[in-house]
mmCIF file of C-alpha atoms and ligand atoms in Angstrom:
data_model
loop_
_atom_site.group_PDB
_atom_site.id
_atom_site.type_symbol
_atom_site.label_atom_id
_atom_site.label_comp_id
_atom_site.label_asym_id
_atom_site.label_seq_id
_atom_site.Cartn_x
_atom_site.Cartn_y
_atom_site.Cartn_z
ATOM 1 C CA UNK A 3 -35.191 0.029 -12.352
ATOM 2 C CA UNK A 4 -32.694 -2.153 -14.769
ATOM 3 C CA UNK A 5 -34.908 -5.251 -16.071
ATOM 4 C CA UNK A 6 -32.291 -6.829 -17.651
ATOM 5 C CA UNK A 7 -30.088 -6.949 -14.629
ATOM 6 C CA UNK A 8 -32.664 -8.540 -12.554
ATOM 7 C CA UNK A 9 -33.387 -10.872 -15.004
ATOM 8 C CA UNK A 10 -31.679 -13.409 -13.823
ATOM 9 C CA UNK A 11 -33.417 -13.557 -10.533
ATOM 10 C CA UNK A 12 -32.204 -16.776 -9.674
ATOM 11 C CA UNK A 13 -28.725 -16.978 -7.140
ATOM 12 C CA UNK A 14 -29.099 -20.124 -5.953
ATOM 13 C CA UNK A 15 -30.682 -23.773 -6.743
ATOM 14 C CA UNK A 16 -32.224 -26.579 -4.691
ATOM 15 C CA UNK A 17 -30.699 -29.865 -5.350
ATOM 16 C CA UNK A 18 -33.726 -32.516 -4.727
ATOM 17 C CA UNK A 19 -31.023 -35.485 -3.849
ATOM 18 C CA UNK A 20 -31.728 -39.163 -4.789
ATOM 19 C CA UNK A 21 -34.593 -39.607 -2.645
ATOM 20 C CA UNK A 22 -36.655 -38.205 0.124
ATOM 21 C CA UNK A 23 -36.909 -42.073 2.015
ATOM 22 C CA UNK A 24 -35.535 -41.764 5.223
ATOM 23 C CA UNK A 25 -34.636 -45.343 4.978
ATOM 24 C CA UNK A 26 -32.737 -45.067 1.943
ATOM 25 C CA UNK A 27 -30.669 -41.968 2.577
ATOM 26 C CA UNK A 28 -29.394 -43.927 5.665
ATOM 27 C CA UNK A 29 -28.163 -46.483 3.691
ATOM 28 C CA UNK A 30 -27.194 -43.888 1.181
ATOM 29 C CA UNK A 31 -25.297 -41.781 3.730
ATOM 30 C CA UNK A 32 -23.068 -45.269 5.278
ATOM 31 C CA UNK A 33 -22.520 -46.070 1.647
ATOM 32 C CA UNK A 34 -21.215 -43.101 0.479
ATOM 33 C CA UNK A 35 -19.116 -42.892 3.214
ATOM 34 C CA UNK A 36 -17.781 -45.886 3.146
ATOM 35 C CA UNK A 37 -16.978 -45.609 -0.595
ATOM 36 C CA UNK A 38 -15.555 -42.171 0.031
ATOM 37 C CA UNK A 39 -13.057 -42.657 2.679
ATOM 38 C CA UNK A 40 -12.107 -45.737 1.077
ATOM 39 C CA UNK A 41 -11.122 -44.544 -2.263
ATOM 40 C CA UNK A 42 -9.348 -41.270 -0.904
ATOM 41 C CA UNK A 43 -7.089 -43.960 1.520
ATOM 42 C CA UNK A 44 -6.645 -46.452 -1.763
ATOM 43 C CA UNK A 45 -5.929 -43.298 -3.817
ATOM 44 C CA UNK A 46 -3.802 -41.863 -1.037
ATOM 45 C CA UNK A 47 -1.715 -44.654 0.004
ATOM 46 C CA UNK A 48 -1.171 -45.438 -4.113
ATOM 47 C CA UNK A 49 0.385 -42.130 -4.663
ATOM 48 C CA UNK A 50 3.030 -42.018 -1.229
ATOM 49 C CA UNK A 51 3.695 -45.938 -2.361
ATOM 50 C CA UNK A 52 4.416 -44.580 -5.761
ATOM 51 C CA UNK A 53 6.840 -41.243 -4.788
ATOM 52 C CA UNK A 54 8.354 -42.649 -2.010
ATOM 53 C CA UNK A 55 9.787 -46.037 -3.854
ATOM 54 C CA UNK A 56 12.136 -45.999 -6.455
ATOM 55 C CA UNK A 57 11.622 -48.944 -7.718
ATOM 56 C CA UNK A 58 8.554 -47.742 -9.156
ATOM 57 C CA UNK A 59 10.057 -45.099 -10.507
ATOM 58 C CA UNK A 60 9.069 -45.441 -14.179
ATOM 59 C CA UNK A 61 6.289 -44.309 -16.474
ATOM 60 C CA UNK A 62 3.609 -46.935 -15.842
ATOM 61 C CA UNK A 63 3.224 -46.072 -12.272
ATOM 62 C CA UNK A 64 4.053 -42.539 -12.720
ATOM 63 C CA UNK A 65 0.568 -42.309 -14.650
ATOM 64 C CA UNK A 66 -0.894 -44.602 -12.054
ATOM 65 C CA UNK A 67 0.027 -41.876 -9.106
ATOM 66 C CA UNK A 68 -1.330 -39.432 -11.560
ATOM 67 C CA UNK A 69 -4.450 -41.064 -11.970
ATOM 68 C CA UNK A 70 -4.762 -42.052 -8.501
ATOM 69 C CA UNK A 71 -4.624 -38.004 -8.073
ATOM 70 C CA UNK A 72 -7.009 -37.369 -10.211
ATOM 71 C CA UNK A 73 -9.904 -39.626 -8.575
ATOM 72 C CA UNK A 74 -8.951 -38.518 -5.155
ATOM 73 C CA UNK A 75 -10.431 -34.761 -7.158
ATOM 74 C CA UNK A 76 -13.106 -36.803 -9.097
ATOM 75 C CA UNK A 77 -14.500 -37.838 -5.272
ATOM 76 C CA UNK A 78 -13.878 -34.302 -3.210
ATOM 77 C CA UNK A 79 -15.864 -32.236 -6.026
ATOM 78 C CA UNK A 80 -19.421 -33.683 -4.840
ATOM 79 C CA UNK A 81 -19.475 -36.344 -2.686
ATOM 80 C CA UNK A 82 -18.679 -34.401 0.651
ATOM 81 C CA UNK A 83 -21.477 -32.047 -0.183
ATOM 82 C CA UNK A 84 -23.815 -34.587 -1.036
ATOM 83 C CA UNK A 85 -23.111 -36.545 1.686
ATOM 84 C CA UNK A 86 -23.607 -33.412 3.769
ATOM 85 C CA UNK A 87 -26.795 -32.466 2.561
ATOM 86 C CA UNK A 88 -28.403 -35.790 2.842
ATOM 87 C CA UNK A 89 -29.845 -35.040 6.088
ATOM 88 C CA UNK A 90 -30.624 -31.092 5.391
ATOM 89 C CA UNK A 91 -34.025 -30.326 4.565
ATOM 90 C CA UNK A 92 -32.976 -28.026 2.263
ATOM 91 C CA UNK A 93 -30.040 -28.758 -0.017
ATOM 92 C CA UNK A 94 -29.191 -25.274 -1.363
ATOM 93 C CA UNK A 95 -26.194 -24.773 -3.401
ATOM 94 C CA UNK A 96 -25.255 -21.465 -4.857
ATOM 95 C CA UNK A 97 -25.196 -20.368 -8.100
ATOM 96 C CA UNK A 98 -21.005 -19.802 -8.397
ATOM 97 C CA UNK A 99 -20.800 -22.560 -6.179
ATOM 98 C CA UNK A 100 -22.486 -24.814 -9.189
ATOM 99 C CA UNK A 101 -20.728 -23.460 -12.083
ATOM 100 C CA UNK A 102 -17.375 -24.274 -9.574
ATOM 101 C CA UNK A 103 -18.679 -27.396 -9.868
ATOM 102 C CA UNK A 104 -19.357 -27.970 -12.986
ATOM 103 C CA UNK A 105 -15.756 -26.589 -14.411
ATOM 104 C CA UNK A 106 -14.351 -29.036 -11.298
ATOM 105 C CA UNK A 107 -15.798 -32.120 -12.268
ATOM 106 C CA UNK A 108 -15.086 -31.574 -15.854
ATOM 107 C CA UNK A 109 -11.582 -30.431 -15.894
ATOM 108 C CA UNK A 110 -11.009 -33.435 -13.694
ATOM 109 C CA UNK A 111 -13.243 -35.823 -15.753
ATOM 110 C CA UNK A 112 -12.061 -34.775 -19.078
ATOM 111 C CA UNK A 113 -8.366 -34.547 -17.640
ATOM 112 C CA UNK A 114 -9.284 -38.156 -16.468
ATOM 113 C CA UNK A 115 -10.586 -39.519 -19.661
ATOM 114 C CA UNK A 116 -7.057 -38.889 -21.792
ATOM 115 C CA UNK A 117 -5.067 -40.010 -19.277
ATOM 116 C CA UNK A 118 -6.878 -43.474 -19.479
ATOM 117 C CA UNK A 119 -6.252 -43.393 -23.110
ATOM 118 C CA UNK A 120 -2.488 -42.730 -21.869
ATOM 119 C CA UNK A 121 -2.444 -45.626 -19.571
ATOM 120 C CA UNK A 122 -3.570 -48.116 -22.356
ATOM 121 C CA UNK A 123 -1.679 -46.808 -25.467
ATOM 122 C CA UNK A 124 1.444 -47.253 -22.633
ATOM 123 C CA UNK A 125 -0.162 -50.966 -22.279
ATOM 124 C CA UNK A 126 -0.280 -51.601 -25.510
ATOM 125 C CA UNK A 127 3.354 -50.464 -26.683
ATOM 126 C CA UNK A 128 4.761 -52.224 -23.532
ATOM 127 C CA UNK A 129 2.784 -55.502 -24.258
ATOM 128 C CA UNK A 130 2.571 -55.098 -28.013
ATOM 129 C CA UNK A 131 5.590 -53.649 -29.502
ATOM 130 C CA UNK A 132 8.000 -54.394 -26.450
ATOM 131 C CA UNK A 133 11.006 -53.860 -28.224
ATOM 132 C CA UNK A 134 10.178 -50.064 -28.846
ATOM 133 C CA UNK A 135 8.646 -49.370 -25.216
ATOM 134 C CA UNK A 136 12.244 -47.531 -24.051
ATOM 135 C CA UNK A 137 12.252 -45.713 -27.044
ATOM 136 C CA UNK A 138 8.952 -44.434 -26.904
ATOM 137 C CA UNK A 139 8.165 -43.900 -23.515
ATOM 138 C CA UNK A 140 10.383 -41.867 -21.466
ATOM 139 C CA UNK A 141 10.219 -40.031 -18.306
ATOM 140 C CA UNK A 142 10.337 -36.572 -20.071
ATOM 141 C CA UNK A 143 7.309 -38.421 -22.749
ATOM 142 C CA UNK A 144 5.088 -39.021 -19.503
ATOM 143 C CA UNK A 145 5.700 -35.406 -17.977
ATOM 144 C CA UNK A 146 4.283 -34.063 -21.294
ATOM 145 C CA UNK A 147 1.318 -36.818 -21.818
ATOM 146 C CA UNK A 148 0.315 -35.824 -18.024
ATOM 147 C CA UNK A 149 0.581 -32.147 -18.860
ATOM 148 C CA UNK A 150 -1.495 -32.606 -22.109
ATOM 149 C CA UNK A 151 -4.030 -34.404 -20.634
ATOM 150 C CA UNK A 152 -4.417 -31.393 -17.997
ATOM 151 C CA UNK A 153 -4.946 -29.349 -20.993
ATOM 152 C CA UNK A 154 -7.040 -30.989 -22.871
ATOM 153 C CA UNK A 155 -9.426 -31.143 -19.623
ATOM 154 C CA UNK A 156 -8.982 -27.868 -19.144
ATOM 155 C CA UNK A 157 -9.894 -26.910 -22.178
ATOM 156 C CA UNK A 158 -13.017 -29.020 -22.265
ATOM 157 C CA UNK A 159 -14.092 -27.554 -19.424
ATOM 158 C CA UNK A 160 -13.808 -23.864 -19.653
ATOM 159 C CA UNK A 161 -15.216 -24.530 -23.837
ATOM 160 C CA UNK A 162 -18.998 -25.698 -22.471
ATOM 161 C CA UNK A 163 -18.539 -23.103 -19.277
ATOM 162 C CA UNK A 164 -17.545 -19.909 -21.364
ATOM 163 C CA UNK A 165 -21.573 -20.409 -22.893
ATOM 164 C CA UNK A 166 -23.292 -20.587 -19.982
ATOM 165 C CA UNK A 167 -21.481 -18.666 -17.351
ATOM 166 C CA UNK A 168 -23.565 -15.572 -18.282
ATOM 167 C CA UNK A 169 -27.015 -16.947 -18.759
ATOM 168 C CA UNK A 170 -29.864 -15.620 -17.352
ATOM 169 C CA UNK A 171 -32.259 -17.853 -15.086
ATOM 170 C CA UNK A 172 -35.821 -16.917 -14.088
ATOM 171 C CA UNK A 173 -37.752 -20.242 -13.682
ATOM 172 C CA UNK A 174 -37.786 -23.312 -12.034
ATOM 173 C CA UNK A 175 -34.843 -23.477 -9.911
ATOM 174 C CA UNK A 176 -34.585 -27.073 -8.503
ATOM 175 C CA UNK A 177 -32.516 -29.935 -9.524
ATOM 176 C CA UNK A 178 -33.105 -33.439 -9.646
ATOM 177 C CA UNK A 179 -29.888 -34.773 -8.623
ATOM 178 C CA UNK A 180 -27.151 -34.009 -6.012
ATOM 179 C CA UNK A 181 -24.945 -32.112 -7.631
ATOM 180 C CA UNK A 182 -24.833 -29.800 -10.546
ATOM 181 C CA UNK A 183 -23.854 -30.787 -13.979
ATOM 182 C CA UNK A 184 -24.671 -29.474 -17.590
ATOM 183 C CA UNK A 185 -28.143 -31.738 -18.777
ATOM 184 C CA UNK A 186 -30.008 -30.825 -15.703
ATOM 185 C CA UNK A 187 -28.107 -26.796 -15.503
ATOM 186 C CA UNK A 188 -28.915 -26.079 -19.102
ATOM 187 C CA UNK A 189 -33.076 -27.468 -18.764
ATOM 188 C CA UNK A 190 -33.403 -24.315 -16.105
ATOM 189 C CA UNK A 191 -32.329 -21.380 -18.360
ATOM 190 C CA UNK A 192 -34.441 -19.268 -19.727
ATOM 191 C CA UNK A 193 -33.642 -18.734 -23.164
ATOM 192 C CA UNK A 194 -33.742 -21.458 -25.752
ATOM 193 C CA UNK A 195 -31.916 -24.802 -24.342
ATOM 194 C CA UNK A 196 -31.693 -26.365 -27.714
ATOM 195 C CA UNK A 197 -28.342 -25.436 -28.740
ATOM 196 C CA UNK A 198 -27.113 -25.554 -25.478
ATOM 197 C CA UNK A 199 -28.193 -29.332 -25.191
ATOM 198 C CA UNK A 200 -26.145 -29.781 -28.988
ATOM 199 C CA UNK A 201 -23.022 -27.949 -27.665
ATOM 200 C CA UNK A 202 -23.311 -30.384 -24.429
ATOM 201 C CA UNK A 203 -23.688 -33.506 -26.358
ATOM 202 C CA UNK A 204 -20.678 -32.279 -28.924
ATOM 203 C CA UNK A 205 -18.245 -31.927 -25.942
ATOM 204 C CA UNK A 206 -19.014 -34.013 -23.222
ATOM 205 C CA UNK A 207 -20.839 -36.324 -25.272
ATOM 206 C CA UNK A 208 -18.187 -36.955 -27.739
ATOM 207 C CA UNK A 209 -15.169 -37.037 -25.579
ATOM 208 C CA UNK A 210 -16.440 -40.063 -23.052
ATOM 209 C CA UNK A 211 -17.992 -42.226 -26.303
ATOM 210 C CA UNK A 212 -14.606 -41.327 -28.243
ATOM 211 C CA UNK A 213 -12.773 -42.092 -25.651
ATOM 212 C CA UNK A 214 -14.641 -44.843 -24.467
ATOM 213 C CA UNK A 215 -14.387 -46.738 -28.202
ATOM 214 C CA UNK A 216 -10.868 -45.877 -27.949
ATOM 215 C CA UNK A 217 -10.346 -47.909 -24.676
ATOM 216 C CA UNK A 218 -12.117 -50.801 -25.881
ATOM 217 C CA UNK A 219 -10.511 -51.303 -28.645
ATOM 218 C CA UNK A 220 -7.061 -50.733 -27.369
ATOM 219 C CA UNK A 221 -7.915 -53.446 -24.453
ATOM 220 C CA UNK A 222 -8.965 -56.005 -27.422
ATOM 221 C CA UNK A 223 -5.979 -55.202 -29.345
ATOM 222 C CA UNK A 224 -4.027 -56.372 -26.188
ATOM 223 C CA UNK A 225 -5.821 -59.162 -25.733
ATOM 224 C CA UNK A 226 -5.880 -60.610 -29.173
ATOM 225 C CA UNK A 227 -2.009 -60.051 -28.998
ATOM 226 C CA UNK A 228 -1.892 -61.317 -25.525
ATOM 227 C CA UNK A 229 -3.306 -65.235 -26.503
ATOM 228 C CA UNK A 230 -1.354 -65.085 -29.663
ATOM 229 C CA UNK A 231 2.206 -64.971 -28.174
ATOM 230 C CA UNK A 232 1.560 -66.885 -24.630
ATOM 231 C CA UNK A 233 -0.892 -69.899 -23.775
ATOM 232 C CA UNK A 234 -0.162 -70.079 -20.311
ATOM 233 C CA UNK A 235 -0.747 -66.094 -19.428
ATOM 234 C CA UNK A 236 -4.173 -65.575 -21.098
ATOM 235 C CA UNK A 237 -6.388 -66.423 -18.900
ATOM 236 C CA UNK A 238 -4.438 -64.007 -16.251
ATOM 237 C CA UNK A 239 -4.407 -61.594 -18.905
ATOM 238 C CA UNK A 240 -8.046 -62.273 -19.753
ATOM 239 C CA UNK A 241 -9.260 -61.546 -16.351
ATOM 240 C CA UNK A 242 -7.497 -58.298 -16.027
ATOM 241 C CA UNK A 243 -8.490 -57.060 -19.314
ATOM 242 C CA UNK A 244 -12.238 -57.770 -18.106
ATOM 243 C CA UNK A 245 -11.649 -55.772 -14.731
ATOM 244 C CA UNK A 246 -10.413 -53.099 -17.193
ATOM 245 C CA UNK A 247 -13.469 -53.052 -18.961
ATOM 246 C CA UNK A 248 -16.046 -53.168 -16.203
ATOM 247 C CA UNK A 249 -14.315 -50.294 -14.789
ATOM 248 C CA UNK A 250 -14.355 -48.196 -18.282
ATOM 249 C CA UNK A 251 -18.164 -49.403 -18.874
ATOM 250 C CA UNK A 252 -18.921 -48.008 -14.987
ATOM 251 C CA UNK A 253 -17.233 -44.954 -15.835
ATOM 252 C CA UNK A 254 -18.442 -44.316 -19.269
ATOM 253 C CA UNK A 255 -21.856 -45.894 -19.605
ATOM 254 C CA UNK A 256 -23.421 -43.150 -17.047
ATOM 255 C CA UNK A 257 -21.701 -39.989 -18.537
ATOM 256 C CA UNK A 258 -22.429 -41.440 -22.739
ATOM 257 C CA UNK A 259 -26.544 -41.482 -20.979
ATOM 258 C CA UNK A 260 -25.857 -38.585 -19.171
ATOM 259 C CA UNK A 261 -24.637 -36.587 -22.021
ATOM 260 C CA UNK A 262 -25.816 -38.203 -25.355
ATOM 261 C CA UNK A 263 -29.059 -39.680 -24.752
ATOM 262 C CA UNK A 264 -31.335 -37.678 -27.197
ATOM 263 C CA UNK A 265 -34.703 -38.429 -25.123
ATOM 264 C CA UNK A 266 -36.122 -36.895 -22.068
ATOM 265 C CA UNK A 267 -33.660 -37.245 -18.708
ATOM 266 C CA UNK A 268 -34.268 -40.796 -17.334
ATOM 267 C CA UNK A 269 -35.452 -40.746 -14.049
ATOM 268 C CA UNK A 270 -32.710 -43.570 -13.241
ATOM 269 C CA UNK A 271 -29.671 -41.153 -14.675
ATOM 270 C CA UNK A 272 -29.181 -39.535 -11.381
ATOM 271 C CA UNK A 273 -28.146 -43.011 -10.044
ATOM 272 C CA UNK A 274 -25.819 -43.655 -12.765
ATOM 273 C CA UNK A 275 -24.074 -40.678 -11.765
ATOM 274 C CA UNK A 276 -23.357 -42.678 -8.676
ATOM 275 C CA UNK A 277 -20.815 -44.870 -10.443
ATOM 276 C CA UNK A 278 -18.971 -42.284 -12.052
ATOM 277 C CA UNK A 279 -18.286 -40.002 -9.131
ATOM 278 C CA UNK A 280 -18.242 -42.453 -6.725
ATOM 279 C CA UNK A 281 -17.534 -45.965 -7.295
ATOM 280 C CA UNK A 282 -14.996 -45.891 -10.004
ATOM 281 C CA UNK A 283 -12.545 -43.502 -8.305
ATOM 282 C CA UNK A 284 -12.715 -46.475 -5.518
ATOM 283 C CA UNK A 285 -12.618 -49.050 -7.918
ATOM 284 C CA UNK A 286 -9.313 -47.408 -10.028
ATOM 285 C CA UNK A 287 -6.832 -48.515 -6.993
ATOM 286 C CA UNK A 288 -8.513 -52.114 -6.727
ATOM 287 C CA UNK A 289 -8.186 -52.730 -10.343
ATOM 288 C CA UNK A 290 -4.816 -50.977 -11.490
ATOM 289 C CA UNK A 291 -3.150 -51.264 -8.378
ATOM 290 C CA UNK A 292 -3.860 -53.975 -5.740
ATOM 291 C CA UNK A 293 -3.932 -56.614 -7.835
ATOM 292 C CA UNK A 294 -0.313 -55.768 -9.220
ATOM 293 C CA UNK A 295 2.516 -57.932 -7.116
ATOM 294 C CA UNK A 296 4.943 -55.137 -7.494
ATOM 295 C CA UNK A 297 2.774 -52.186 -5.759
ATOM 296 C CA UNK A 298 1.804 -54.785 -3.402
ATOM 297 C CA UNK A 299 5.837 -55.711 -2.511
ATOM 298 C CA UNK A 300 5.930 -51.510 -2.521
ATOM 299 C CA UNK A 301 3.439 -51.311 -0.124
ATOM 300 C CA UNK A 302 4.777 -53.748 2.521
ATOM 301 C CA UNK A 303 8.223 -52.289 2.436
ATOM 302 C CA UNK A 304 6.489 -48.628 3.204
ATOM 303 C CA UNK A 305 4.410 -50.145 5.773
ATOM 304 C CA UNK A 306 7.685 -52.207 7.357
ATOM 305 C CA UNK A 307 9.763 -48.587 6.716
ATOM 306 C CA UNK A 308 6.471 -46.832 8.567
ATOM 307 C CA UNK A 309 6.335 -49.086 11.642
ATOM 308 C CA UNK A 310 10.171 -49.610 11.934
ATOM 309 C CA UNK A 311 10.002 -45.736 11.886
ATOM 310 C CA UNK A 312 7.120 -46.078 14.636
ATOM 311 C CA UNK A 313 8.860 -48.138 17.039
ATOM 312 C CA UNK A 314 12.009 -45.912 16.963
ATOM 313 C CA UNK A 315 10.097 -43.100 17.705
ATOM 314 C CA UNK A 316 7.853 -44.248 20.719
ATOM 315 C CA UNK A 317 10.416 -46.627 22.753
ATOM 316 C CA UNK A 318 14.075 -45.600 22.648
ATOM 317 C CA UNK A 319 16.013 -49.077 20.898
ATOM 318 C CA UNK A 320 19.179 -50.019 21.838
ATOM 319 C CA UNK A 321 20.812 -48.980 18.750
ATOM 320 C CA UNK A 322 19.308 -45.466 19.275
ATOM 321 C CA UNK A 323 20.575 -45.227 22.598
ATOM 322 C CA UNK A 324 23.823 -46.385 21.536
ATOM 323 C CA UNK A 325 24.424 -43.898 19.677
ATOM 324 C CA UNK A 326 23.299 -40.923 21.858
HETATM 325 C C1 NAG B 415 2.550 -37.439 -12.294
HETATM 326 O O1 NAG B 415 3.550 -37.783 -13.221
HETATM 327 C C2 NAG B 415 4.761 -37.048 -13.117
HETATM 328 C C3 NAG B 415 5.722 -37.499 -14.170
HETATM 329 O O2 NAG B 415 5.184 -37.426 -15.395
HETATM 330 C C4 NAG B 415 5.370 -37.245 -11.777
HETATM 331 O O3 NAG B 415 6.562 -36.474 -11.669
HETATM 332 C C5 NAG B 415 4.399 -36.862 -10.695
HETATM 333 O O4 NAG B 415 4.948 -37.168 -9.450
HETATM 334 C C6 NAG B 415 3.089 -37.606 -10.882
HETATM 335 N N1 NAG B 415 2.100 -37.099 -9.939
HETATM 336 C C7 NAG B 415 1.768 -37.743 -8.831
HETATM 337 C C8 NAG B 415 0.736 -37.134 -7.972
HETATM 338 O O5 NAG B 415 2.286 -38.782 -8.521
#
């Protein structure tokens, strides 16, 4: 028979979850769901604000729709699973099914990542160098930055999948976490991880601390030039700016551990992963959106347009039947 084929003997991995408490995964399993159905409604209701009202029509909230997309995919790739699984005895997920995974959440995350750097650089020309922002920021400029930024992810992903689609797996095949992603993939091949582990840190490692300085410092840029021009504004300013970065440190601390920590896994890194897939694509809408007065106005009118459209609908008014 053909050793080499069946050298990679492994098809399929066990995911070991958070915990094996009873307790906890029933406080895990109304949290998750909570979070989860909140952030796809938040993410949901963002985008048909967004589309259907042409006031907001213009390149800010274009990239907010866009990123309110985006974490409605950064919460579908593992949460349902997980959330699935929490009460299966064994949580068993394929081996296609976790490289689908992996290229999902990467795509999505890296896709995620430069579109937050396009968010602030459209901040910071808007705030900073006002009388350019027209020039600079189109319609047709935000079609490309959204395309690019679906490159870029795309490219990100498919760079770290092309070296490990074909690897061959023979030991250990059981994950401590509850979902697949490179660190904990990479530790169960059997050749030699070590330049695996470099390649991970290069990519994924590199593009969330880049981008992650890059944020910060565009936020402080904004801020320094938000006291200097207005007294009165700053401290509204100031508070934003720190919902901004609580959000980026969520987001970015876990995957800067996840991927560029040069030490042994942490036990604790599988929680972090919670805030990255899971509380940040809920907290996006609350921070961006619903604490902006104009999406707010947005939403009433579609909720006035919704019910108006309701009542016409269920009982017959006396316009309607005038005119039939
Ligand atoms: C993303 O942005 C483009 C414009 O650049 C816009 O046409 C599109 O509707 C946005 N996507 C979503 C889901 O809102």
């Amino acid at each position: 028979l053909d050793v080499e084929k069946n050298h990679s003997v492994v098809s399929e991995f066990f995911l070991l979850g958070l915990t094996s408490s009873w307790e906890i995964q029933i406080f895990l399993f109304l949290f998750f769901t909570v979070f989860y159905v909140a952030s796809m409604l938040g993410n949901i209701l963002i985008m048909l604000t967004i589309i259907s009202d042409h006031h907001l029509h213009s390149l800010m909230y274009f990239l907010l729709a866009n990123l309110s997309f985006i974490d409605t995919g950064v919460s579908s790739i593992a949460t349902p699973k997980m959330i699935y699984d929490l009460f299966r005895k064994h949580k068993v997920i394929s081996l296609k099914g976790c490289i689908a995974q992996m290229f999902f959440i990467h795509t999505v995350g890296g896709t995620e990542m430069v579109l937050l750097i396009v968010m602030a650089c459209d901040r910071y020309i808007a705030i900073c160098k006002p009388l350019h922002y027209l020039n600079i920021m189109s319609l047709r400029m935000c079609i490309s930055f959204v395309a690019t930024a679906w490159t870029i992810g795309l490219i990100h992903s498919v760079a770290q999948l092309a070296f490990v689609v074909n690897l061959p797996f023979c030991g250990p095949n059981k994950m401590e976490s509850f979902y697949c992603d490179f660190p904990r993939f990479i530790k169960l091949v059997c050749t030699d991880t070590y330049r695996l582990e470099f390649l991970v840190a290069a990519n994924s490692g590199l593009i969330s601390t880049g981008t992650f300085f890059i944020l910060i410092v565009s936020y402080v840029f904004i801020l320094v030039t938000v006291r200097k021009h207005s007294s009165g504004g700053s401290s509204k300013a100031l508070s934003t700016l720190t919902a901004h970065i609580t959000v980026v440190v969520f987001f970015f601390g876990p995957c800067i551990i996840c991927y560029v920590w040069p030490f042994p896994t942490l036990p604790i890194d599988k929680f972090l992963a919670i805030f990255s897939v899971i509380i940040t694509p809920f907290m996006n809408p609350v921070i961006y959106t619903f604490r902006n007065k104009d999406m707010k106005v947005a939403m009433e009118r579609l909720f006035l347009r919704a019910l108006s459209i309701r009542q016409n609908s269920f009982s017959p008014s006396p316009r309607n039947s005038d005119s039939s």
